Coordinates of C-alpha atoms in Angstrom, one line a residue:
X1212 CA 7.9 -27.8 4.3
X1213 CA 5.8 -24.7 4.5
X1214 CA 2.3 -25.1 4.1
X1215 CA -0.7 -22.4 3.8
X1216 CA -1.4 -23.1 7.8
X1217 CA 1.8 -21.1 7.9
X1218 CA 3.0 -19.2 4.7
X1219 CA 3.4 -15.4 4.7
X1220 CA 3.8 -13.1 1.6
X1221 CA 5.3 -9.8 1.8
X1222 CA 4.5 -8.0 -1.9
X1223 CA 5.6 -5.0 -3.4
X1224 CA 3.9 -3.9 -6.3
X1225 CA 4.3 -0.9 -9.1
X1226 CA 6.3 -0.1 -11.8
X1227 CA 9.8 1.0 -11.1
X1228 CA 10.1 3.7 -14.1
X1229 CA 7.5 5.7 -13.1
X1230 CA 9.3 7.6 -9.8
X1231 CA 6.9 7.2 -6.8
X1232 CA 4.9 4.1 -8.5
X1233 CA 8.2 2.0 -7.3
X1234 CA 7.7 2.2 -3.9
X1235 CA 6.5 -1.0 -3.0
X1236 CA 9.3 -2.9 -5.3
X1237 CA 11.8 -0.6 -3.1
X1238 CA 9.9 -1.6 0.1
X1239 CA 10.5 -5.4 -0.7
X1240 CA 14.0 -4.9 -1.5
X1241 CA 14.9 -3.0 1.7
X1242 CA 13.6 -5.8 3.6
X1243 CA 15.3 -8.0 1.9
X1244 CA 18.3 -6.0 2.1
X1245 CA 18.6 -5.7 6.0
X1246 CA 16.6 -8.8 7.3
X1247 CA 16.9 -12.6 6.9
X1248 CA 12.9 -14.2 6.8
X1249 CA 12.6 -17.8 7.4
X1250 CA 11.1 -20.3 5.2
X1251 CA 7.5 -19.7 5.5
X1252 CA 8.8 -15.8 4.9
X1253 CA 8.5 -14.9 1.0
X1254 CA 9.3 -11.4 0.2
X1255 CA 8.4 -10.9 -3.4
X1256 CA 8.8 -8.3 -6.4
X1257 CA 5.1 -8.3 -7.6
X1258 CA 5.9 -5.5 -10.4
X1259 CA 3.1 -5.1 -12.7
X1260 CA 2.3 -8.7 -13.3
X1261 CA -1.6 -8.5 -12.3
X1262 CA -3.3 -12.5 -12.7
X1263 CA 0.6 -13.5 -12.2
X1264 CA 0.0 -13.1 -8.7
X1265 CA -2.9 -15.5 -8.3
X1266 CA -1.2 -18.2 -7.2
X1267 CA 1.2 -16.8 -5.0
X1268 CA -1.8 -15.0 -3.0
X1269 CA -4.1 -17.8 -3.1
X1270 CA -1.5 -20.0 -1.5
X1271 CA -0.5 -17.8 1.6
X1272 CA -2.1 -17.2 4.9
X1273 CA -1.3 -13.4 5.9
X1274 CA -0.5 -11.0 3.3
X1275 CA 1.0 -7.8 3.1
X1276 CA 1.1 -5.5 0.5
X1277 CA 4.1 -2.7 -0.5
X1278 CA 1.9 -0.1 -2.9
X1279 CA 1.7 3.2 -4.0
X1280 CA -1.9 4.2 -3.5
X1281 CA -3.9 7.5 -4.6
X1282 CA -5.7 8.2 -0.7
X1283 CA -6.3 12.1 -1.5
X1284 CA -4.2 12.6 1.0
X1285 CA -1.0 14.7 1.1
X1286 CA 2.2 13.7 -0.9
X1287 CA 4.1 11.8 1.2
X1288 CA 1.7 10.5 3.4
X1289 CA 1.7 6.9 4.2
X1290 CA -1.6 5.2 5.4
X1291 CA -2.2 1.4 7.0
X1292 CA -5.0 0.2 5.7
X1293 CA -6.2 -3.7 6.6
X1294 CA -8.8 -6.4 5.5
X1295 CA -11.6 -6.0 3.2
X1296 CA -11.2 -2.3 3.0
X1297 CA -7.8 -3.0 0.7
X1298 CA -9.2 -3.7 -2.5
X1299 CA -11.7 -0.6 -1.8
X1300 CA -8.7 1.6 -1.5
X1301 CA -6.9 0.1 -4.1
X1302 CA -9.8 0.6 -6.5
X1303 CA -11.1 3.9 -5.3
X1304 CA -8.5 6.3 -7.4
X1305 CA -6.7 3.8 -9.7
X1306 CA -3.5 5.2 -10.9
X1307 CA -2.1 2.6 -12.8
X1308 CA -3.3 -0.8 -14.3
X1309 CA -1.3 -2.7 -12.3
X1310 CA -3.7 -2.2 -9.3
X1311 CA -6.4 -2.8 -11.8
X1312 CA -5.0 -6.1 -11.8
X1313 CA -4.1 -6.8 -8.1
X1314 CA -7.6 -5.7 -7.3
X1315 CA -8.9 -9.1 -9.7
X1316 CA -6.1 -11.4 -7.9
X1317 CA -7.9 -10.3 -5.0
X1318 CA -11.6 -11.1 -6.3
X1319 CA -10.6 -14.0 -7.8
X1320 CA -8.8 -15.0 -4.6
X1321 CA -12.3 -14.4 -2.9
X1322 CA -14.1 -16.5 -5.3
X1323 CA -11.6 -19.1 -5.2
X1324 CA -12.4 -19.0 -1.4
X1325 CA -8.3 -18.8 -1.3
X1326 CA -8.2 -15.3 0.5
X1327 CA -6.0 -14.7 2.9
X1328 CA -6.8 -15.0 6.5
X1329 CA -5.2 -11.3 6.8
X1330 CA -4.5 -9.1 4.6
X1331 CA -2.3 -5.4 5.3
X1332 CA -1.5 -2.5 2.8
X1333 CA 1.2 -0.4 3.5
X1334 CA 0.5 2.6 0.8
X1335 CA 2.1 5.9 0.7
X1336 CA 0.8 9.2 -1.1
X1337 CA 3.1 9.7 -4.4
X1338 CA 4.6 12.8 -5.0
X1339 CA 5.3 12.5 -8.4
X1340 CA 4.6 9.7 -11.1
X1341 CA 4.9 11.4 -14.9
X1342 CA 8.8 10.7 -14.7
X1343 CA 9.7 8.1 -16.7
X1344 CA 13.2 6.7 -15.8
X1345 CA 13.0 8.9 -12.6
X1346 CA 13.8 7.8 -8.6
X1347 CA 11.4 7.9 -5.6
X1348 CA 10.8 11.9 -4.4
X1349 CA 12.3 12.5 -1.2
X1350 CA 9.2 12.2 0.6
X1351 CA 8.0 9.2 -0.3
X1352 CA 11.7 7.4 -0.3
X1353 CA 11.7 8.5 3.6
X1354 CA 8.9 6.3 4.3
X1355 CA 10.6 3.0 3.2
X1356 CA 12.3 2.5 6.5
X1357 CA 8.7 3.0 8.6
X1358 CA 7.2 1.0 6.0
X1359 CA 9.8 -1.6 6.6
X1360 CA 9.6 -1.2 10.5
X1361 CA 5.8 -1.9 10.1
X1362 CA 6.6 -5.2 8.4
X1363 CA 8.8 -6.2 11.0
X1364 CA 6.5 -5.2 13.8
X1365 CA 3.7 -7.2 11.8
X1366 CA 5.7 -10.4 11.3
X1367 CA 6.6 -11.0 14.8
X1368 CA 2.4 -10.7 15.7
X1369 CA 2.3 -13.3 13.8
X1370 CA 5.5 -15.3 15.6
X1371 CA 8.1 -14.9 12.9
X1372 CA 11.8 -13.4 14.0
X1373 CA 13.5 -11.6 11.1
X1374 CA 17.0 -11.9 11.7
X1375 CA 19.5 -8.9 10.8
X1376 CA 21.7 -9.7 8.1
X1377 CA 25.7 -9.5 9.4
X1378 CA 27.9 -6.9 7.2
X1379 CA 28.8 -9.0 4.3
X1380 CA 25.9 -11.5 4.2
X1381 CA 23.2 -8.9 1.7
X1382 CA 22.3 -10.7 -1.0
X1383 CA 23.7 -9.1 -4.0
X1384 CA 21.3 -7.8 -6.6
X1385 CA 23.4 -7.5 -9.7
X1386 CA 19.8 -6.1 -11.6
X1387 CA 20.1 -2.5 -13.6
X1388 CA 16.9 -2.3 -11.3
X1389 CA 18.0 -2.4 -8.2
X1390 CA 18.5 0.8 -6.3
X1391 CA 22.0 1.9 -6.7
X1392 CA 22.6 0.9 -9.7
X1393 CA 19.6 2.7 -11.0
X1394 CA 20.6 5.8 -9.0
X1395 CA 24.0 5.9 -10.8
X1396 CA 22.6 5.0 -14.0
X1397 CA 20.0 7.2 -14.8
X1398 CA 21.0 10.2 -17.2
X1399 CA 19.6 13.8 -16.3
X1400 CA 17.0 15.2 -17.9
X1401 CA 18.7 17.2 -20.3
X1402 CA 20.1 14.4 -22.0
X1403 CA 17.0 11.5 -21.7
X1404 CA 13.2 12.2 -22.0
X1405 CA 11.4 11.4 -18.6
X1406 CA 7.8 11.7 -20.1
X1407 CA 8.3 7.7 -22.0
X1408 CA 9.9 6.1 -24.6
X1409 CA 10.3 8.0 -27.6
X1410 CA 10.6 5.3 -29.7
X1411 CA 7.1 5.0 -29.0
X1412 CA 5.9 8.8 -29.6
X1413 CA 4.0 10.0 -32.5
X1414 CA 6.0 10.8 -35.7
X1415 CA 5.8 15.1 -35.8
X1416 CA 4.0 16.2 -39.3

């Protein structure tokens, strides 16, 4: 039985629609993709669900985090950033409100006293986010495997073995969301709007 003396949480948060704001969900699902993670091991699609969180947070030990984060660096860029310096960064240029709400999960971790003993974000620089329905940019999908590395370098700090899954054994992910089905499925822009939803846009006078 895993207990918080022992549990881990790997999160990736953002919004998959958005282009470069799905980098953490595509993080998690790399790693989850390549590696078995034992028990005490949870590698989760955080999304956009803010409070949601709460209790998976409070209830694990080490944390690590899968975001795309605003640094003012360049696009691309991918930046390690540990502790209580991670809900400065993630408040410092927020560009969504999903980070809004991982930064209270966070505080109310804190004031809970349920924080995590450590805590690791793994952001990258996006390159583009006003895409709606569009993929990760080039630069930012080349950091998924160093982000993924990183993981795998900080799990076994903390004595956990990932285990490389055999051809055959990948857990299938039948989702419209998942990678390659969202690759093949996306229309090009001359045919679908990528700036949102027009069935919500403002009727033209």
């Amino acid at each position: 039985m895993t207990t918080r003396d022992d549990s881990i949480l790997i999160l990736g948060i953002g919004n998959l629609l958005w282009a470069d704001e799905g980098f953490g969900v595509r993080c998690v699902e790399a790693l989850n993709a390549a590696w078995a993670l034992p028990d005490n091991v949870k590698a989760m699609d955080g999304g956009t669900q803010g409070l949601y969180l709460l209790p998976y947070v409070t209830a694990a030990r080490h944390l690590l985090v899968f975001d795309a984060v605003d640094y003012g660096l360049p696009p691309g860029t991918m930046k390690r950033v540990e502790g209580d310096a991670v809900p400065q960064f993630l408040g410092a240029k927020k560009m969504s409100l999903h980070q809004t709400g991982f930064q209270e999960v966070l505080a109310s971790a804190r004031m809970l006293d349920r924080f995590p003993e450590s805590l690791l974000l793994i952001g990258v620089q996006p390159v583009e986010l006003e895409d709606f329905g569009g993929s990760l940019r080039p630069a930012v999908a080349a950091r998924v495997p160093e982000a993924v590395a990183i993981t795998l370098d900080w799990l076994r700090a903390r004595g956990v073995r990932p285990v490389p899954r055999a051809p055959g054994t990948v857990p299938a992910d039948d989702s419209a969301l998942a990678r390659a089905a969202y690759e093949q499925g996306r229309p090009p822009e001359d045919v679908a709007c990528r700036i949102g939803d027009v069935r919500f846009f403002p009727e033209g006078d």
